[in-house]
Amino acid sequence: MRTQVAIIGAGPAGLLLGQLLHNAGISNVIIERRSGDYVLSRIRAGVLEEGTVQLLREAGVSQRMDAEGMVHHGVQIAFREQIRHIDLSRHADGKTVMVYGQTEVTRDLMAARAAAGALSLYNIPDVSIHNIESSNPSLQFTLNGERQVLECDYIAGCDGFHGISRHAIPAEIRCEYEKVYPFGWLGVLSETPPVSPELIYGAHSRGFFLCSMRSMARSRYYLEVPISEQVEDWSDDRFWTELRSRMPESVASTLVTGASIEKSIAPLRSFVVEPMQYGRLFLLGDAAHIVPPTGAKGLNLAASDVNYLYRILVKVYHEGRTELLARYSALALDRIWKAERFSWWMTSMLHRLSANPFDHRVQLAELDYFTSSEEGLQTLARNYVGLPYQDVG
Ligand code: RFL
Ligand code: PHB
């Protein structure tokens, strides 16, 4: 087997890269460890930056998103019984975000790939990476009991945090930065109308909460919980009672509760690997970096990596600009570190980081400053809607 770009992982990064390359006449094959249904069963991100939305449009997969996704001009931040409205458009040059679930993005990308007739191989548990230091790298794996070699020009490692790709970069070259938080997010999805038309990020002495949504009939709520918590110990009743206790009274009194249709605990982590390229291997998305979800940046960073690598590969294949390949890692990391900073900052401003009342008062002062001063609102809004992409050259 031979293709131009071999992609490991059929999450949003792999599928979006594959679709854009296919549209540009660059052949690619996606190798995924799990089944398509399993990939679609993971409930994750909900907020898309404008850059991500544009890239999905450019890939030709935006029809359902443009019809069903919800454009949000603002978000709310709650603390101490107050609710502050952050007018994103006003403080970030007219920009907005789109509320449209990662599951739906993935579904649209899978459908477009199937319609295009591009090859995806699912349920491949044993892919391995070879010869990335040479000009003929390859992937090897077992398909229907037979050993396969997929030869290619480049390998895109889009296999998430638990994937194999980044380990193919020699340990003496690879540098990993990590911060693990002592809490996680307990998330619930329910067929109930959202409590507010805008997302609410809330700081409370009992812990952080987030009110989000997937549609006007489907809500997504999160609670900060100690990382030692077990999801089995959280009945729906316990979840709703705890959520209500952290909300300002005016919000709690309008919360509509119902049976959960998904409930899970996600750990919070900040992580970056450098460099994001080694020889013919490129890392994208969660394979190279993780952010705590407080800034809604994970999926958007995956899209931003795809934006850079896609534009570089088009110039490589169509204009012979192979020198651009060496720019990928620095270009991607520049934006990633700024999003890492924002996600870490939002997390520390909104979660219960310590039991020391002094720290709590400092958090309140910070929240007040960033939700009421012109410069604070601008910093918050511009980072939340997403910093601009650079030109690849
Ligand atoms: P994914 O989605 O993890 O996909 C990687 C794919 O690679 C496959 N794989 C392999 N395939 C072949 N061989 C191997 N050896 C393989 N190892 C792994 C996996 O099965 C999988 O299908 O990574 P990708 O594509 O980089 O996408 C990243 C996003 O999924 C992630 O950053 C976001 O979900 C993070 N995130 C959020 N991001 C946002 O932009 N906005 C949000 O509002 C937001 N909310 C969230 C989130 C993540 C959350 N969790 C559960 C971690 C909320 C939560 C709760
Ligand atoms: C979500 O809807 O799942 C969501 C929204 C905003 C975040 C994180 C998750 O910051």
PDB file of C-alpha atoms in Angstrom, residues 48-255:
ATOM      1  CA  LEU A  48     -15.577  26.122  18.409  1.00  0.00           C
ATOM      2  CA  GLU A  49     -13.479  29.222  17.760  1.00  0.00           C
ATOM      3  CA  GLU A  50     -14.122  31.198  14.584  1.00  0.00           C
ATOM      4  CA  GLY A  51     -10.844  29.889  13.086  1.00  0.00           C
ATOM      5  CA  THR A  52     -12.032  26.302  13.611  1.00  0.00           C
ATOM      6  CA  VAL A  53     -15.429  27.139  12.109  1.00  0.00           C
ATOM      7  CA  GLN A  54     -13.743  28.682   9.023  1.00  0.00           C
ATOM      8  CA  LEU A  55     -11.509  25.655   8.596  1.00  0.00           C
ATOM      9  CA  LEU A  56     -14.513  23.303   8.754  1.00  0.00           C
ATOM     10  CA  ARG A  57     -16.188  25.469   6.106  1.00  0.00           C
ATOM     11  CA  GLU A  58     -13.054  25.348   3.967  1.00  0.00           C
ATOM     12  CA  ALA A  59     -13.079  21.555   4.299  1.00  0.00           C
ATOM     13  CA  GLY A  60     -16.662  21.531   2.974  1.00  0.00           C
ATOM     14  CA  VAL A  61     -18.130  19.929   6.099  1.00  0.00           C
ATOM     15  CA  SER A  62     -20.012  22.871   7.589  1.00  0.00           C
ATOM     16  CA  GLN A  63     -23.530  22.384   6.245  1.00  0.00           C
ATOM     17  CA  ARG A  64     -25.042  20.867   9.397  1.00  0.00           C
ATOM     18  CA  MET A  65     -22.894  23.004  11.724  1.00  0.00           C
ATOM     19  CA  ASP A  66     -24.096  26.180  10.017  1.00  0.00           C
ATOM     20  CA  ALA A  67     -27.709  25.002  10.248  1.00  0.00           C
ATOM     21  CA  GLU A  68     -27.732  23.529  13.764  1.00  0.00           C
ATOM     22  CA  GLY A  69     -24.771  25.088  15.582  1.00  0.00           C
ATOM     23  CA  MET A  70     -25.443  28.052  17.848  1.00  0.00           C
ATOM     24  CA  VAL A  71     -23.450  31.262  17.425  1.00  0.00           C
ATOM     25  CA  HIS A  72     -22.673  32.755  20.839  1.00  0.00           C
ATOM     26  CA  HIS A  73     -21.769  36.423  21.192  1.00  0.00           C
ATOM     27  CA  GLY A  74     -21.022  36.215  24.893  1.00  0.00           C
ATOM     28  CA  VAL A  75     -20.377  34.052  27.958  1.00  0.00           C
ATOM     29  CA  GLN A  76     -21.150  34.600  31.629  1.00  0.00           C
ATOM     30  CA  ILE A  77     -18.921  34.348  34.646  1.00  0.00           C
ATOM     31  CA  ALA A  78     -20.549  33.785  38.027  1.00  0.00           C
ATOM     32  CA  PHE A  79     -18.970  34.369  41.428  1.00  0.00           C
ATOM     33  CA  ARG A  80     -20.269  35.459  44.797  1.00  0.00           C
ATOM     34  CA  GLU A  81     -23.948  35.548  43.758  1.00  0.00           C
ATOM     35  CA  GLN A  82     -23.026  37.858  40.887  1.00  0.00           C
ATOM     36  CA  ILE A  83     -23.179  37.107  37.192  1.00  0.00           C
ATOM     37  CA  ARG A  84     -20.971  39.073  34.831  1.00  0.00           C
ATOM     38  CA  HIS A  85     -21.759  39.045  31.136  1.00  0.00           C
ATOM     39  CA  ILE A  86     -18.673  38.990  28.877  1.00  0.00           C
ATOM     40  CA  ASP A  87     -19.607  40.504  25.539  1.00  0.00           C
ATOM     41  CA  LEU A  88     -17.174  38.574  23.324  1.00  0.00           C
ATOM     42  CA  SER A  89     -18.033  40.376  20.091  1.00  0.00           C
ATOM     43  CA  ARG A  90     -17.658  43.777  21.698  1.00  0.00           C
ATOM     44  CA  HIS A  91     -14.294  43.073  23.308  1.00  0.00           C
ATOM     45  CA  ALA A  92     -12.838  40.844  20.580  1.00  0.00           C
ATOM     46  CA  ASP A  93     -13.357  42.755  17.340  1.00  0.00           C
ATOM     47  CA  GLY A  94     -16.781  41.343  16.508  1.00  0.00           C
ATOM     48  CA  LYS A  95     -15.683  37.715  16.886  1.00  0.00           C
ATOM     49  CA  THR A  96     -18.006  34.988  18.180  1.00  0.00           C
ATOM     50  CA  VAL A  97     -17.805  31.293  19.073  1.00  0.00           C
ATOM     51  CA  MET A  98     -19.955  28.427  17.782  1.00  0.00           C
ATOM     52  CA  VAL A  99     -21.531  25.934  20.165  1.00  0.00           C
ATOM     53  CA  TYR A 100     -21.540  22.637  18.235  1.00  0.00           C
ATOM     54  CA  GLY A 101     -20.460  19.349  19.798  1.00  0.00           C
ATOM     55  CA  GLN A 102     -17.246  17.546  18.957  1.00  0.00           C
ATOM     56  CA  THR A 103     -19.343  14.413  18.385  1.00  0.00           C
ATOM     57  CA  GLU A 104     -21.232  16.213  15.609  1.00  0.00           C
ATOM     58  CA  VAL A 105     -18.031  17.637  14.080  1.00  0.00           C
ATOM     59  CA  THR A 106     -16.616  14.094  14.032  1.00  0.00           C
ATOM     60  CA  ARG A 107     -19.818  12.648  12.560  1.00  0.00           C
ATOM     61  CA  ASP A 108     -19.811  15.275   9.763  1.00  0.00           C
ATOM     62  CA  LEU A 109     -16.138  14.625   8.990  1.00  0.00           C
ATOM     63  CA  MET A 110     -16.671  10.835   8.915  1.00  0.00           C
ATOM     64  CA  ALA A 111     -19.632  11.241   6.540  1.00  0.00           C
ATOM     65  CA  ALA A 112     -17.656  13.553   4.229  1.00  0.00           C
ATOM     66  CA  ARG A 113     -14.747  11.114   4.172  1.00  0.00           C
ATOM     67  CA  ALA A 114     -17.016   8.197   3.335  1.00  0.00           C
ATOM     68  CA  ALA A 115     -18.670  10.253   0.553  1.00  0.00           C
ATOM     69  CA  ALA A 116     -15.244  11.179  -0.837  1.00  0.00           C
ATOM     70  CA  GLY A 117     -14.263   7.518  -0.930  1.00  0.00           C
ATOM     71  CA  ALA A 118     -11.054   8.141   1.033  1.00  0.00           C
ATOM     72  CA  LEU A 119      -9.717   5.143   2.938  1.00  0.00           C
ATOM     73  CA  SER A 120     -10.049   4.890   6.742  1.00  0.00           C
ATOM     74  CA  LEU A 121      -9.134   1.657   8.501  1.00  0.00           C
ATOM     75  CA  TYR A 122     -10.786   1.225  11.912  1.00  0.00           C
ATOM     76  CA  ASN A 123     -10.117  -1.371  14.644  1.00  0.00           C
ATOM     77  CA  ILE A 124      -6.341  -1.451  14.005  1.00  0.00           C
ATOM     78  CA  PRO A 125      -4.766  -1.956  17.456  1.00  0.00           C
ATOM     79  CA  ASP A 126      -1.116  -2.495  16.501  1.00  0.00           C
ATOM     80  CA  VAL A 127       0.072   0.291  14.183  1.00  0.00           C
ATOM     81  CA  SER A 128       3.818   0.998  14.351  1.00  0.00           C
ATOM     82  CA  ILE A 129       5.917   3.809  12.868  1.00  0.00           C
ATOM     83  CA  HIS A 130       9.058   3.157  10.753  1.00  0.00           C
ATOM     84  CA  ASN A 131      11.874   5.027   9.009  1.00  0.00           C
ATOM     85  CA  ILE A 132      10.799   8.572   9.880  1.00  0.00           C
ATOM     86  CA  GLU A 133      14.398   9.721   9.513  1.00  0.00           C
ATOM     87  CA  SER A 134      14.465   8.536   5.897  1.00  0.00           C
ATOM     88  CA  SER A 135      12.588   9.808   2.825  1.00  0.00           C
ATOM     89  CA  ASN A 136      10.410   6.668   2.738  1.00  0.00           C
ATOM     90  CA  PRO A 137       8.675   6.345   6.112  1.00  0.00           C
ATOM     91  CA  SER A 138       5.959   3.753   6.653  1.00  0.00           C
ATOM     92  CA  LEU A 139       3.344   2.417   9.021  1.00  0.00           C
ATOM     93  CA  GLN A 140       2.976  -1.282   9.722  1.00  0.00           C
ATOM     94  CA  PHE A 141      -0.118  -2.983  11.110  1.00  0.00           C
ATOM     95  CA  THR A 142      -2.256  -6.102  10.913  1.00  0.00           C
ATOM     96  CA  LEU A 143      -5.396  -6.084   8.780  1.00  0.00           C
ATOM     97  CA  ASN A 144      -7.629  -9.184   8.606  1.00  0.00           C
ATOM     98  CA  GLY A 145      -4.822 -11.258  10.065  1.00  0.00           C
ATOM     99  CA  GLU A 146      -2.254 -10.080   7.498  1.00  0.00           C
ATOM    100  CA  ARG A 147       0.763  -7.862   8.033  1.00  0.00           C
ATOM    101  CA  GLN A 148       0.501  -4.623   6.034  1.00  0.00           C
ATOM    102  CA  VAL A 149       3.037  -1.948   5.169  1.00  0.00           C
ATOM    103  CA  LEU A 150       1.687   1.491   4.295  1.00  0.00           C
ATOM    104  CA  GLU A 151       4.441   3.498   2.604  1.00  0.00           C
ATOM    105  CA  CYS A 152       4.098   7.254   2.506  1.00  0.00           C
ATOM    106  CA  ASP A 153       5.863  10.614   2.186  1.00  0.00           C
ATOM    107  CA  TYR A 154       4.817  11.936   5.604  1.00  0.00           C
ATOM    108  CA  ILE A 155       3.177  10.640   8.785  1.00  0.00           C
ATOM    109  CA  ALA A 156       0.672  12.744  10.736  1.00  0.00           C
ATOM    110  CA  GLY A 157       0.430  11.594  14.366  1.00  0.00           C
ATOM    111  CA  CYS A 158      -3.141  12.544  15.327  1.00  0.00           C
ATOM    112  CA  ASP A 159      -3.543   9.756  17.884  1.00  0.00           C
ATOM    113  CA  GLY A 160      -4.357  11.732  21.006  1.00  0.00           C
ATOM    114  CA  PHE A 161      -2.681  11.800  24.410  1.00  0.00           C
ATOM    115  CA  HIS A 162      -2.553   7.992  24.758  1.00  0.00           C
ATOM    116  CA  GLY A 163      -1.258   7.397  21.234  1.00  0.00           C
ATOM    117  CA  ILE A 164       2.105   6.061  20.066  1.00  0.00           C
ATOM    118  CA  SER A 165       3.286   8.859  17.760  1.00  0.00           C
ATOM    119  CA  ARG A 166       5.105  11.165  20.123  1.00  0.00           C
ATOM    120  CA  HIS A 167       7.114   8.228  21.503  1.00  0.00           C
ATOM    121  CA  ALA A 168       8.624   7.806  18.028  1.00  0.00           C
ATOM    122  CA  ILE A 169      10.589  11.026  18.635  1.00  0.00           C
ATOM    123  CA  PRO A 170      13.877   9.939  20.278  1.00  0.00           C
ATOM    124  CA  ALA A 171      13.897  10.578  24.031  1.00  0.00           C
ATOM    125  CA  GLU A 172      17.053  12.710  23.831  1.00  0.00           C
ATOM    126  CA  ILE A 173      15.291  15.133  21.462  1.00  0.00           C
ATOM    127  CA  ARG A 174      11.799  15.053  22.972  1.00  0.00           C
ATOM    128  CA  CYS A 175      11.043  17.518  25.732  1.00  0.00           C
ATOM    129  CA  GLU A 176       7.789  17.157  27.697  1.00  0.00           C
ATOM    130  CA  TYR A 177       6.231  19.793  29.960  1.00  0.00           C
ATOM    131  CA  GLU A 178       3.428  18.714  32.248  1.00  0.00           C
ATOM    132  CA  LYS A 179       1.208  19.995  35.024  1.00  0.00           C
ATOM    133  CA  VAL A 180      -1.392  17.775  36.639  1.00  0.00           C
ATOM    134  CA  TYR A 181      -4.207  19.338  38.675  1.00  0.00           C
ATOM    135  CA  PRO A 182      -5.577  17.778  41.862  1.00  0.00           C
ATOM    136  CA  PHE A 183      -9.157  17.879  40.584  1.00  0.00           C
ATOM    137  CA  GLY A 184     -11.219  16.653  37.655  1.00  0.00           C
ATOM    138  CA  TRP A 185     -14.472  17.564  35.940  1.00  0.00           C
ATOM    139  CA  LEU A 186     -17.563  15.485  36.530  1.00  0.00           C
ATOM    140  CA  GLY A 187     -19.704  15.992  33.412  1.00  0.00           C
ATOM    141  CA  VAL A 188     -23.386  15.246  32.847  1.00  0.00           C
ATOM    142  CA  LEU A 189     -25.300  15.330  29.573  1.00  0.00           C
ATOM    143  CA  SER A 190     -29.088  15.538  29.860  1.00  0.00           C
ATOM    144  CA  GLU A 191     -32.127  16.045  27.650  1.00  0.00           C
ATOM    145  CA  THR A 192     -33.073  19.262  29.405  1.00  0.00           C
ATOM    146  CA  PRO A 193     -33.159  22.868  28.192  1.00  0.00           C
ATOM    147  CA  PRO A 194     -29.994  24.829  29.095  1.00  0.00           C
ATOM    148  CA  VAL A 195     -30.332  26.943  32.228  1.00  0.00           C
ATOM    149  CA  SER A 196     -29.088  30.007  30.337  1.00  0.00           C
ATOM    150  CA  PRO A 197     -28.810  30.938  26.657  1.00  0.00           C
ATOM    151  CA  GLU A 198     -25.089  31.613  27.229  1.00  0.00           C
ATOM    152  CA  LEU A 199     -22.445  29.391  28.851  1.00  0.00           C
ATOM    153  CA  ILE A 200     -21.902  30.113  32.550  1.00  0.00           C
ATOM    154  CA  TYR A 201     -18.444  29.561  34.072  1.00  0.00           C
ATOM    155  CA  GLY A 202     -18.785  29.692  37.855  1.00  0.00           C
ATOM    156  CA  ALA A 203     -16.352  30.028  40.768  1.00  0.00           C
ATOM    157  CA  HIS A 204     -17.639  28.956  44.177  1.00  0.00           C
ATOM    158  CA  SER A 205     -16.079  28.084  47.515  1.00  0.00           C
ATOM    159  CA  ARG A 206     -17.399  24.495  46.992  1.00  0.00           C
ATOM    160  CA  GLY A 207     -15.687  24.370  43.592  1.00  0.00           C
ATOM    161  CA  PHE A 208     -16.019  25.352  39.935  1.00  0.00           C
ATOM    162  CA  PHE A 209     -19.112  24.661  37.812  1.00  0.00           C
ATOM    163  CA  LEU A 210     -19.894  25.092  34.130  1.00  0.00           C
ATOM    164  CA  CYS A 211     -23.253  25.260  32.394  1.00  0.00           C
ATOM    165  CA  SER A 212     -22.982  24.441  28.715  1.00  0.00           C
ATOM    166  CA  MET A 213     -25.237  22.950  26.062  1.00  0.00           C
ATOM    167  CA  ARG A 214     -25.459  20.975  22.863  1.00  0.00           C
ATOM    168  CA  SER A 215     -28.810  22.365  21.677  1.00  0.00           C
ATOM    169  CA  MET A 216     -31.800  24.199  23.137  1.00  0.00           C
ATOM    170  CA  ALA A 217     -33.032  20.797  24.360  1.00  0.00           C
ATOM    171  CA  ARG A 218     -29.765  19.219  25.490  1.00  0.00           C
ATOM    172  CA  SER A 219     -27.536  20.502  28.295  1.00  0.00           C
ATOM    173  CA  ARG A 220     -24.000  19.752  29.385  1.00  0.00           C
ATOM    174  CA  TYR A 221     -22.996  20.574  32.966  1.00  0.00           C
ATOM    175  CA  TYR A 222     -19.694  20.113  34.763  1.00  0.00           C
ATOM    176  CA  LEU A 223     -18.603  20.167  38.419  1.00  0.00           C
ATOM    177  CA  GLU A 224     -15.071  20.377  39.784  1.00  0.00           C
ATOM    178  CA  VAL A 225     -14.506  17.285  41.950  1.00  0.00           C
ATOM    179  CA  PRO A 226     -11.424  15.891  43.718  1.00  0.00           C
ATOM    180  CA  ILE A 227      -9.560  13.579  41.341  1.00  0.00           C
ATOM    181  CA  SER A 228     -10.118  10.710  43.781  1.00  0.00           C
ATOM    182  CA  GLU A 229     -13.931  10.785  43.217  1.00  0.00           C
ATOM    183  CA  GLN A 230     -15.663   7.781  41.605  1.00  0.00           C
ATOM    184  CA  VAL A 231     -18.394   8.462  39.076  1.00  0.00           C
ATOM    185  CA  GLU A 232     -20.481   5.594  40.590  1.00  0.00           C
ATOM    186  CA  ASP A 233     -20.780   7.627  43.778  1.00  0.00           C
ATOM    187  CA  TRP A 234     -22.555  10.427  41.920  1.00  0.00           C
ATOM    188  CA  SER A 235     -26.256   9.711  41.476  1.00  0.00           C
ATOM    189  CA  ASP A 236     -28.129  12.182  39.275  1.00  0.00           C
ATOM    190  CA  ASP A 237     -29.756  13.612  42.406  1.00  0.00           C
ATOM    191  CA  ARG A 238     -26.433  14.210  44.076  1.00  0.00           C
ATOM    192  CA  PHE A 239     -25.095  15.896  40.945  1.00  0.00           C
ATOM    193  CA  TRP A 240     -28.065  18.285  40.561  1.00  0.00           C
ATOM    194  CA  THR A 241     -28.083  19.142  44.277  1.00  0.00           C
ATOM    195  CA  GLU A 242     -24.386  19.948  44.228  1.00  0.00           C
ATOM    196  CA  LEU A 243     -24.676  21.973  41.007  1.00  0.00           C
ATOM    197  CA  ARG A 244     -27.574  24.006  42.467  1.00  0.00           C
ATOM    198  CA  SER A 245     -25.599  24.697  45.626  1.00  0.00           C
ATOM    199  CA  ARG A 246     -22.793  26.319  43.615  1.00  0.00           C
ATOM    200  CA  MET A 247     -25.043  28.471  41.407  1.00  0.00           C
ATOM    201  CA  PRO A 248     -26.243  31.979  42.205  1.00  0.00           C
ATOM    202  CA  GLU A 249     -29.822  31.714  43.519  1.00  0.00           C
ATOM    203  CA  SER A 250     -31.271  33.405  40.405  1.00  0.00           C
ATOM    204  CA  VAL A 251     -29.792  30.672  38.207  1.00  0.00           C
ATOM    205  CA  ALA A 252     -30.421  27.742  40.565  1.00  0.00           C
ATOM    206  CA  SER A 253     -34.125  28.555  40.735  1.00  0.00           C
ATOM    207  CA  THR A 254     -34.542  28.118  36.962  1.00  0.00           C
ATOM    208  CA  LEU A 255     -32.429  24.959  36.539  1.00  0.00           C
TER     209      LEU A 255
END
